[in-house]
Amino acid sequence: MRTASIAAAISLVSWALCSEQRLLSDARSDSSVRFGASIGSSKGNPPAYRDALLELHKALIDIESISGNENAVGDFLAGYLSDRGYTVDLQAVASSKGRPDRPERFNILAWHGRGRHSPRVVVSSHIDVVPPHIPYGIEDGPVDESTMIRGRGSVDAKGSVAAMVLALDELLHRDKAIRDEDVMLLFVVGEEVGGEGMRTFSDSLARMDQPPSFGAVIFGEPTENKLACGHKGGLFCEMTAKGVPGHSGYPWLGKSANELMVRALAKILDADLGSSELFGNTTFNIGRFDGGVAGNVIPEHALVKMAARVAVGPEKTGSNLVRSKIEAILNDVDPDAFHLDCTHGYGSVECSCDVAGIPTPPCPRGGGENVLTVLSGFDTIVVNYGTDIPNLAGDHRRYLYGPGNILVAHGARENLTVGDLETAVEGYKKLILHALKE
């Protein structure tokens, strides 16, 4: 890595932040927010990339890409990157039935320049979203850091995708701090429904005679622009109970599958399913409960779809501990009535969050006092949701970072601010530079 180039880039970033320090406008109440169809004009002294960042973010949100229907947004993003000098590969995902040159579903792999490299760092996020599609909207009036943007994927995770692309462009072109062969972009499908896109990429590496030995992968998810030290694991199962049907007036002549399930669920909710200092307690969610056919019939069948957020490791087998505790409870309630079928699971996932920072020169007199803090490290966080990190095998370092708050993701009011996106661009730049130095 060219140390002089990195130092020059850091100096430029520091100067830009010093020159842009100003007070944010007062927060506006949610009831005053109105959303128009266009981005509008910027005010103040925005970063040079603001328009490009907001235009890309808007274009990505405008294209509906609910899991399983990612083609349109993938086509757009592949074309966008190709027009900006990237070599783009479309990697067919396992269930594809399309033409070899146009798979039905595909990941996007992109390298800057006209060649395929063995990157030192991979920068990755996902292009699928949860339903329903929510159109793009941006708050009326001139745009500044506090301007609010909404729409499905604005946070999870098209905000990360847009910020990653602009961050890499800045490092390649404006800062000239890295080389084409240093970094690869990877945007995958299916993260929201099991991670088939990332698993396809991981499997493709395993089949290579000489797979690339990248040192780090930066994953984009909403972390409030804090660097995540890890996230809980997961266990995703379907529990069924079988009883004996009969007339509800004579319950002793039957065996209620619903009653058995309720007794088991109460025990599971009260049980210690595992905990750790970093991730807290394992939690258990009853996502769906179906049982019986009528109010006056003893139910013969009951079904529960559940998800546990696993707070214990190791990553590959930590969920097995939770599963064994659930199975023991089911056996205690009724050893013959229950069946537990789990689709997948993994233990708690640890990430690198010891980015001490890159030394920056002090601001000139009159500059913002907090610029050194902004560039010298990240606030950290631990999150409870799942990511594609465990779906990618390898010994690389893992970083998890991105704009927006998970508490609004997947909801009807998914939103973030322009400032969130711009902070993410600078954060991804810093992470890329840090990863290349390791």
Short mmCIF file of C-alpha atoms in Angstrom, two decimals:
data_model
loop_
_atom_site.label_atom_id
_atom_site.label_comp_id
_atom_site.label_asym_id
_atom_site.label_seq_id
_atom_site.Cartn_x
_atom_site.Cartn_y
_atom_site.Cartn_z
CA MET A 1 0.00 0.00 0.00
CA ARG A 2 1.29 3.46 -0.81
CA THR A 3 1.72 5.15 2.58
CA ALA A 4 2.20 8.56 1.05
CA SER A 5 -1.08 8.28 -0.84
CA ILE A 6 -2.93 7.27 2.31
CA ALA A 7 -1.46 10.20 4.21
CA ALA A 8 -2.45 12.58 1.44
CA ALA A 9 -5.97 11.21 1.40
CA ILE A 10 -6.29 11.59 5.16
CA SER A 11 -5.08 15.16 4.92
CA LEU A 12 -7.67 15.95 2.27
CA VAL A 13 -10.48 14.36 4.28
CA SER A 14 -9.43 16.22 7.42
CA TRP A 15 -9.30 19.54 5.55
CA ALA A 16 -12.73 18.93 4.07
CA LEU A 17 -14.29 18.15 7.43
CA CYS A 18 -12.67 21.17 9.04
CA SER A 19 -14.00 23.43 6.31
CA GLU A 20 -17.50 21.95 6.56
CA GLN A 21 -18.03 22.28 10.32
CA ARG A 22 -21.27 24.11 11.07
CA LEU A 23 -24.25 23.80 13.35
CA LEU A 24 -26.98 21.41 12.33
CA SER A 25 -30.40 22.96 11.97
CA ASP A 26 -32.86 22.30 14.77
CA ALA A 27 -34.54 18.91 14.61
CA ARG A 28 -38.01 19.07 13.15
CA SER A 29 -40.93 17.15 14.55
CA ASP A 30 -42.12 14.17 12.57
CA SER A 31 -45.48 15.81 11.94
CA SER A 32 -43.81 18.63 9.99
CA VAL A 33 -42.02 16.35 7.56
CA ARG A 34 -43.30 16.36 3.99
CA PHE A 35 -41.85 14.26 1.23
CA GLY A 36 -41.57 15.31 -2.38
CA ALA A 37 -40.47 13.49 -5.52
CA SER A 38 -37.16 15.27 -6.17
CA ILE A 39 -33.97 15.78 -4.25
CA GLY A 40 -34.03 19.58 -4.53
CA SER A 41 -31.17 22.02 -4.10
CA SER A 42 -28.54 21.76 -1.39
CA LYS A 43 -27.69 24.50 1.02
CA GLY A 44 -24.62 25.24 3.07
CA ASN A 45 -21.26 23.74 2.08
CA PRO A 46 -21.99 20.09 1.23
CA PRO A 47 -19.33 17.53 0.29
CA ALA A 48 -18.57 17.42 -3.40
CA TYR A 49 -20.15 13.98 -3.72
CA ARG A 50 -23.54 14.85 -2.16
CA ASP A 51 -25.52 15.03 -5.40
CA ALA A 52 -24.05 11.81 -6.75
CA LEU A 53 -24.68 10.04 -3.43
CA LEU A 54 -28.31 11.15 -3.18
CA GLU A 55 -29.03 10.39 -6.83
CA LEU A 56 -27.67 6.84 -6.50
CA HIS A 57 -29.51 6.28 -3.23
CA LYS A 58 -32.78 7.49 -4.78
CA ALA A 59 -32.37 5.34 -7.88
CA LEU A 60 -31.78 2.23 -5.79
CA ILE A 61 -34.83 2.82 -3.59
CA ASP A 62 -37.08 3.64 -6.55
CA ILE A 63 -36.52 0.13 -7.95
CA GLU A 64 -38.53 -2.48 -6.05
CA SER A 65 -36.26 -5.36 -5.04
CA ILE A 66 -38.12 -7.55 -2.56
CA SER A 67 -36.19 -10.78 -2.00
CA GLY A 68 -36.53 -13.00 -5.06
CA ASN A 69 -37.16 -10.03 -7.34
CA GLU A 70 -33.75 -8.35 -7.36
CA ASN A 71 -33.09 -8.44 -11.12
CA ALA A 72 -34.12 -4.89 -11.94
CA VAL A 73 -32.05 -3.26 -9.24
CA GLY A 74 -29.16 -5.58 -10.08
CA ASP A 75 -29.32 -4.60 -13.75
CA PHE A 76 -29.33 -0.92 -12.79
CA LEU A 77 -26.40 -1.24 -10.40
CA ALA A 78 -24.35 -3.30 -12.85
CA GLY A 79 -24.89 -0.67 -15.52
CA TYR A 80 -24.12 2.16 -13.13
CA LEU A 81 -20.79 0.61 -12.13
CA SER A 82 -19.87 -0.32 -15.70
CA ASP A 83 -20.45 3.26 -16.82
CA ARG A 84 -18.01 4.38 -14.13
CA GLY A 85 -15.16 2.22 -15.26
CA TYR A 86 -15.77 -1.01 -13.36
CA THR A 87 -15.48 -4.52 -14.69
CA VAL A 88 -18.72 -6.18 -13.59
CA ASP A 89 -19.48 -9.90 -13.29
CA LEU A 90 -22.98 -11.26 -12.73
CA GLN A 91 -22.70 -14.38 -10.57
CA ALA A 92 -25.68 -16.72 -10.96
CA VAL A 93 -27.27 -17.66 -7.65
CA ALA A 94 -28.03 -21.32 -6.97
CA SER A 95 -31.69 -21.40 -8.02
CA SER A 96 -31.16 -19.49 -11.27
CA LYS A 97 -32.95 -20.69 -14.39
CA GLY A 98 -32.04 -17.87 -16.75
CA ARG A 99 -29.67 -17.77 -19.68
CA PRO A 100 -25.96 -18.26 -18.93
CA ASP A 101 -25.30 -14.63 -19.90
CA ARG A 102 -28.32 -13.33 -17.96
CA PRO A 103 -29.04 -15.45 -14.87
CA GLU A 104 -32.45 -15.24 -13.26
CA ARG A 105 -30.93 -14.03 -9.98
CA PHE A 106 -27.40 -12.83 -9.59
CA ASN A 107 -24.80 -11.30 -7.32
CA ILE A 108 -22.73 -8.36 -8.57
CA LEU A 109 -18.93 -8.55 -8.39
CA ALA A 110 -17.11 -5.41 -9.52
CA TRP A 111 -13.49 -4.31 -9.83
CA HIS A 112 -12.44 -0.87 -10.95
CA GLY A 113 -10.56 -0.89 -14.22
CA ARG A 114 -10.57 -3.37 -17.06
CA GLY A 115 -9.49 -6.53 -15.38
CA ARG A 116 -10.32 -9.06 -12.68
CA HIS A 117 -8.11 -8.81 -9.65
CA SER A 118 -7.42 -10.68 -6.44
CA PRO A 119 -8.56 -7.99 -4.00
CA ARG A 120 -7.11 -7.35 -0.59
CA VAL A 121 -10.42 -5.99 0.72
CA VAL A 122 -14.01 -6.85 -0.20
CA VAL A 123 -16.77 -4.29 0.41
CA SER A 124 -20.19 -5.93 0.51
CA SER A 125 -23.87 -5.41 1.20
CA HIS A 126 -27.20 -6.77 -0.06
CA ILE A 127 -29.60 -5.42 -2.67
CA ASP A 128 -32.77 -7.27 -1.60
CA VAL A 129 -35.30 -5.80 0.82
CA VAL A 130 -38.27 -6.98 2.85
CA PRO A 131 -41.84 -6.36 1.68
CA PRO A 132 -43.75 -4.21 1.01
CA HIS A 133 -42.22 -1.76 -1.43
CA ILE A 134 -42.34 1.79 -0.03
CA PRO A 135 -41.61 4.54 -2.59
CA TYR A 136 -38.75 6.99 -2.21
CA GLY A 137 -39.45 10.27 -0.49
CA ILE A 138 -37.32 13.20 0.64
CA GLU A 139 -38.25 16.08 2.87
CA ASP A 140 -39.31 19.25 1.01
CA GLY A 141 -36.98 22.23 0.81
CA PRO A 142 -33.24 22.76 0.42
CA VAL A 143 -31.17 19.74 1.37
CA ASP A 144 -28.83 19.75 4.35
CA GLU A 145 -27.48 17.14 6.76
CA SER A 146 -30.75 16.95 8.69
CA THR A 147 -32.95 16.38 5.62
CA MET A 148 -34.86 13.13 6.05
CA ILE A 149 -35.13 10.43 3.37
CA ARG A 150 -37.58 7.55 3.54
CA GLY A 151 -38.47 4.48 1.52
CA ARG A 152 -37.99 0.73 1.61
CA GLY A 153 -34.30 -0.03 1.70
CA SER A 154 -33.30 3.54 2.54
CA VAL A 155 -31.69 2.05 5.66
CA ASP A 156 -31.54 -1.71 5.07
CA ALA A 157 -29.38 -1.79 3.10
CA LYS A 158 -29.44 0.50 0.04
CA GLY A 159 -28.01 3.26 2.20
CA SER A 160 -24.93 1.10 2.71
CA VAL A 161 -24.74 0.21 -0.99
CA ALA A 162 -24.82 3.85 -2.12
CA ALA A 163 -22.34 4.99 0.53
CA MET A 164 -19.93 2.15 -0.30
CA VAL A 165 -19.89 2.99 -4.00
CA LEU A 166 -19.25 6.67 -3.36
CA ALA A 167 -16.59 5.94 -0.75
CA LEU A 168 -14.66 3.74 -3.15
CA ASP A 169 -15.01 6.30 -5.95
CA GLU A 170 -13.63 8.98 -3.63
CA LEU A 171 -10.61 6.88 -2.64
CA LEU A 172 -9.88 5.91 -6.26
CA HIS A 173 -10.41 9.23 -7.98
CA ARG A 174 -10.50 12.23 -5.68
CA ASP A 175 -8.12 11.05 -2.95
CA LYS A 176 -6.07 8.72 -5.20
CA ALA A 177 -5.26 6.70 -2.10
CA ILE A 178 -5.77 3.17 -3.41
CA ARG A 179 -5.25 1.15 -6.57
CA ASP A 180 -7.81 -0.59 -8.74
CA GLU A 181 -6.69 -4.01 -7.57
CA ASP A 182 -7.01 -3.25 -3.85
CA VAL A 183 -10.79 -3.47 -3.43
CA MET A 184 -13.69 -5.47 -4.86
CA LEU A 185 -17.36 -4.58 -4.53
CA LEU A 186 -19.76 -7.46 -3.81
CA PHE A 187 -23.51 -6.90 -3.76
CA VAL A 188 -25.59 -9.97 -3.09
CA VAL A 189 -29.21 -11.13 -3.28
CA GLY A 190 -31.31 -13.01 -0.76
CA GLU A 191 -29.82 -11.78 2.51
CA GLU A 192 -33.24 -11.20 4.01
CA VAL A 193 -34.44 -14.77 3.43
CA GLY A 194 -31.53 -17.02 4.29
CA GLY A 195 -28.44 -15.65 2.59
CA GLU A 196 -28.37 -17.73 -0.60
CA GLY A 197 -26.51 -14.98 -2.47
CA MET A 198 -23.58 -14.84 -0.06
CA ARG A 199 -23.50 -18.61 0.30
CA THR A 200 -23.27 -18.89 -3.48
CA PHE A 201 -20.29 -16.52 -3.48
CA SER A 202 -18.66 -18.43 -0.62
CA ASP A 203 -19.17 -21.77 -2.36
CA SER A 204 -17.63 -20.38 -5.56
CA LEU A 205 -14.45 -19.53 -3.64
CA ALA A 206 -14.28 -23.03 -2.17
CA ARG A 207 -14.37 -24.55 -5.67
CA MET A 208 -11.37 -22.54 -6.90
CA ASP A 209 -7.97 -24.18 -7.11
CA GLN A 210 -6.39 -20.94 -5.90
CA PRO A 211 -9.07 -18.81 -4.22
CA PRO A 212 -8.28 -15.14 -3.58
CA SER A 213 -6.82 -14.50 -0.15
CA PHE A 214 -8.43 -11.19 0.73
CA GLY A 215 -7.58 -9.99 4.20
CA ALA A 216 -10.79 -8.23 5.19
CA VAL A 217 -14.47 -7.92 4.30
CA ILE A 218 -16.49 -4.83 5.18
CA PHE A 219 -20.20 -5.69 5.53
CA GLY A 220 -22.81 -2.95 5.18
CA GLU A 221 -25.82 -3.03 7.52
CA PRO A 222 -27.52 -0.34 9.64
CA THR A 223 -25.31 0.17 12.71
CA GLU A 224 -25.99 3.90 13.29
CA ASN A 225 -22.56 4.55 11.76
CA LYS A 226 -20.97 2.77 14.70
CA LEU A 227 -18.54 -0.10 14.29
CA ALA A 228 -20.18 -3.33 15.42
CA CYS A 229 -18.19 -5.67 17.64
CA GLY A 230 -20.51 -8.46 16.57
CA HIS A 231 -24.06 -9.69 16.43
CA LYS A 232 -26.13 -12.42 17.96
CA GLY A 233 -26.48 -15.75 16.23
CA GLY A 234 -29.78 -17.29 15.22
CA LEU A 235 -31.80 -20.48 15.36
CA PHE A 236 -34.83 -20.76 13.06
CA CYS A 237 -37.20 -23.65 13.59
CA GLU A 238 -40.70 -25.04 13.18
CA MET A 239 -42.15 -26.81 16.21
CA THR A 240 -45.10 -29.15 15.84
CA ALA A 241 -47.22 -30.89 18.46
CA LYS A 242 -49.52 -33.86 17.80
CA GLY A 243 -52.50 -34.58 20.02
CA VAL A 244 -55.68 -36.63 19.99
CA PRO A 245 -58.83 -34.93 18.68
CA GLY A 246 -62.21 -35.11 20.40
CA HIS A 247 -65.21 -33.21 21.73
CA SER A 248 -64.26 -30.14 23.76
CA GLY A 249 -66.83 -31.09 26.42
CA TYR A 250 -64.75 -34.15 27.32
CA PRO A 251 -61.13 -32.93 27.29
CA TRP A 252 -59.92 -35.95 29.30
CA LEU A 253 -60.81 -38.19 26.36
CA GLY A 254 -58.48 -36.33 23.99
CA LYS A 255 -55.10 -34.66 24.03
CA SER A 256 -54.90 -30.99 23.12
CA ALA A 257 -51.97 -30.17 20.86
CA ASN A 258 -52.53 -26.47 21.57
CA GLU A 259 -52.38 -27.01 25.33
CA LEU A 260 -49.16 -28.98 24.99
CA MET A 261 -47.65 -26.24 22.85
CA VAL A 262 -48.68 -23.49 25.26
CA ARG A 263 -47.14 -25.34 28.21
CA ALA A 264 -43.92 -25.90 26.29
CA LEU A 265 -43.71 -22.30 25.11
CA ALA A 266 -44.19 -20.98 28.62
CA LYS A 267 -41.29 -23.11 29.84
CA ILE A 268 -39.08 -22.03 26.94
CA LEU A 269 -39.81 -18.34 27.54
CA ASP A 270 -38.87 -18.70 31.21
CA ALA A 271 -35.74 -20.78 30.56
CA ASP A 272 -32.14 -19.63 30.46
CA LEU A 273 -31.23 -20.41 26.87
CA GLY A 274 -27.68 -19.12 27.21
CA SER A 275 -26.01 -15.77 27.76
CA SER A 276 -22.66 -14.04 27.43
CA GLU A 277 -21.09 -10.82 28.64
CA LEU A 278 -20.84 -9.31 25.15
CA PHE A 279 -24.22 -10.33 23.72
CA GLY A 280 -26.48 -10.57 26.78
CA ASN A 281 -29.29 -13.14 26.88
CA THR A 282 -30.53 -15.45 24.17
CA THR A 283 -34.06 -14.35 23.25
CA PHE A 284 -36.93 -16.39 21.85
CA ASN A 285 -39.62 -15.15 19.48
CA ILE A 286 -42.90 -16.95 18.75
CA GLY A 287 -43.40 -15.67 15.24
CA ARG A 288 -46.44 -17.73 14.28
CA PHE A 289 -48.84 -20.05 16.11
CA ASP A 290 -51.43 -22.18 14.32
CA GLY A 291 -53.50 -24.95 15.86
CA GLY A 292 -56.88 -26.63 15.83
CA VAL A 293 -59.87 -26.45 13.53
CA ALA A 294 -62.70 -25.08 15.71
CA GLY A 295 -63.35 -23.75 19.19
CA ASN A 296 -65.32 -26.80 20.25
CA VAL A 297 -62.86 -29.43 18.97
CA ILE A 298 -59.83 -30.69 20.89
CA PRO A 299 -56.97 -29.74 18.54
CA GLU A 300 -54.99 -32.57 17.03
CA HIS A 301 -52.19 -30.44 15.56
CA ALA A 302 -50.36 -27.27 16.59
CA LEU A 303 -47.54 -25.46 14.81
CA VAL A 304 -45.19 -22.71 15.91
CA LYS A 305 -42.58 -20.92 13.79
CA MET A 306 -39.90 -19.49 16.02
CA ALA A 307 -36.63 -17.59 15.93
CA ALA A 308 -34.08 -17.47 18.72
CA ARG A 309 -31.35 -14.84 18.80
CA VAL A 310 -28.38 -16.73 20.13
CA ALA A 311 -26.07 -14.97 22.57
CA VAL A 312 -23.51 -17.78 22.90
CA GLY A 313 -20.76 -19.18 20.71
CA PRO A 314 -18.87 -20.62 19.05
CA GLU A 315 -20.15 -19.28 15.76
CA LYS A 316 -20.49 -22.63 14.00
CA THR A 317 -22.12 -24.57 16.82
CA GLY A 318 -23.48 -22.11 19.38
CA SER A 319 -27.04 -22.56 18.21
CA ASN A 320 -26.80 -26.29 19.01
CA LEU A 321 -26.75 -25.44 22.72
CA VAL A 322 -29.98 -23.49 22.39
CA ARG A 323 -31.59 -26.24 20.33
CA SER A 324 -30.68 -28.89 22.89
CA LYS A 325 -32.25 -26.83 25.70
CA ILE A 326 -35.46 -26.40 23.71
CA GLU A 327 -35.59 -30.11 22.89
CA ALA A 328 -35.13 -30.98 26.58
CA ILE A 329 -38.12 -28.80 27.48
CA LEU A 330 -40.27 -30.38 24.78
CA ASN A 331 -39.34 -33.85 26.01
CA ASP A 332 -40.15 -32.85 29.58
CA VAL A 333 -43.64 -31.64 28.60
CA ASP A 334 -44.41 -34.70 26.47
CA PRO A 335 -41.71 -37.00 25.05
CA ASP A 336 -43.95 -38.26 22.24
CA ALA A 337 -45.91 -35.22 21.09
CA PHE A 338 -43.33 -32.81 19.69
CA HIS A 339 -41.14 -32.53 16.64
CA LEU A 340 -38.55 -29.76 16.15
CA ASP A 341 -37.38 -29.02 12.61
CA CYS A 342 -34.72 -26.31 12.31
CA THR A 343 -33.75 -24.89 8.93
CA HIS A 344 -30.50 -23.27 10.02
CA GLY A 345 -28.67 -21.85 12.98
CA TYR A 346 -25.36 -20.38 14.11
CA GLY A 347 -23.80 -18.99 17.25
CA SER A 348 -22.87 -15.44 18.15
CA VAL A 349 -20.70 -13.66 15.57
CA GLU A 350 -17.73 -11.54 16.58
CA CYS A 351 -16.34 -8.78 14.36
CA SER A 352 -13.27 -6.57 14.41
CA CYS A 353 -14.02 -3.33 16.21
CA ASP A 354 -10.57 -2.32 17.38
CA VAL A 355 -10.03 0.32 14.71
CA ALA A 356 -7.99 2.72 16.79
CA GLY A 357 -8.06 5.28 14.04
CA ILE A 358 -5.76 6.97 11.60
CA PRO A 359 -3.85 9.99 12.94
CA THR A 360 -5.09 13.23 11.42
CA PRO A 361 -3.59 16.70 11.39
CA PRO A 362 -5.32 19.25 13.62
CA CYS A 363 -7.76 21.65 12.04
CA PRO A 364 -6.48 25.09 11.18
CA ARG A 365 -7.56 27.89 13.51
CA GLY A 366 -11.30 28.38 13.30
CA GLY A 367 -11.99 24.77 12.27
CA GLY A 368 -14.26 22.36 14.09
CA GLU A 369 -12.88 21.10 17.38
CA ASN A 370 -14.25 17.59 16.96
CA VAL A 371 -12.64 16.67 13.65
CA LEU A 372 -9.79 14.76 15.29
CA THR A 373 -12.33 12.67 17.20
CA VAL A 374 -14.36 11.98 14.08
CA LEU A 375 -11.35 10.58 12.24
CA SER A 376 -9.50 8.92 15.11
CA GLY A 377 -11.91 6.12 15.88
CA PHE A 378 -15.43 4.71 15.81
CA ASP A 379 -18.05 4.41 18.47
CA THR A 380 -18.90 0.74 18.87
CA ILE A 381 -22.12 -1.23 19.14
CA VAL A 382 -23.39 -4.81 19.43
CA VAL A 383 -26.51 -5.69 17.42
CA ASN A 384 -29.14 -8.39 17.75
CA TYR A 385 -30.02 -8.98 14.11
CA GLY A 386 -28.44 -11.42 11.68
CA THR A 387 -26.21 -10.64 8.71
CA ASP A 388 -24.43 -12.38 5.86
CA ILE A 389 -21.19 -12.54 7.83
CA PRO A 390 -21.51 -16.22 8.86
CA ASN A 391 -22.47 -17.16 5.29
CA LEU A 392 -18.99 -16.27 4.01
CA ALA A 393 -16.34 -18.80 4.96
CA GLY A 394 -12.72 -17.78 5.42
CA ASP A 395 -10.11 -16.41 7.77
CA HIS A 396 -10.55 -12.76 6.79
CA ARG A 397 -11.19 -9.99 9.29
CA ARG A 398 -14.84 -8.93 9.41
CA TYR A 399 -16.10 -5.36 9.84
CA LEU A 400 -19.78 -4.46 10.23
CA TYR A 401 -20.80 -0.85 9.69
CA GLY A 402 -23.43 1.26 7.98
CA PRO A 403 -25.87 4.19 8.09
CA GLY A 404 -29.29 4.19 9.69
CA ASN A 405 -30.96 2.61 12.70
CA ILE A 406 -32.17 -1.00 12.70
CA LEU A 407 -35.17 0.07 14.81
CA VAL A 408 -36.79 1.71 11.76
CA ALA A 409 -35.63 -0.89 9.23
CA HIS A 410 -38.35 -3.32 8.06
CA GLY A 411 -40.96 -0.84 9.30
CA ALA A 412 -43.49 1.45 7.63
CA ARG A 413 -41.39 4.54 8.41
CA GLU A 414 -37.93 3.38 7.36
CA ASN A 415 -35.81 6.52 7.14
CA LEU A 416 -32.44 8.16 7.64
CA THR A 417 -30.92 11.58 7.07
CA VAL A 418 -28.62 12.96 4.40
CA GLY A 419 -26.03 13.41 7.15
CA ASP A 420 -26.25 9.71 7.99
CA LEU A 421 -25.36 8.82 4.39
CA GLU A 422 -22.49 11.31 4.20
CA THR A 423 -21.06 10.14 7.52
CA ALA A 424 -21.18 6.58 6.17
CA VAL A 425 -19.16 7.56 3.09
CA GLU A 426 -16.40 8.91 5.32
CA GLY A 427 -16.66 5.87 7.61
CA TYR A 428 -16.31 3.41 4.75
CA LYS A 429 -13.32 5.35 3.42
CA LYS A 430 -11.66 5.12 6.79
CA LEU A 431 -12.42 1.40 7.14
CA ILE A 432 -11.07 0.61 3.68
CA LEU A 433 -7.85 2.48 4.39
CA HIS A 434 -7.52 0.78 7.78
CA ALA A 435 -8.13 -2.68 6.30
CA LEU A 436 -5.51 -2.13 3.62
CA LYS A 437 -2.92 -1.21 6.24
CA GLU A 438 -3.46 -4.41 8.26
#
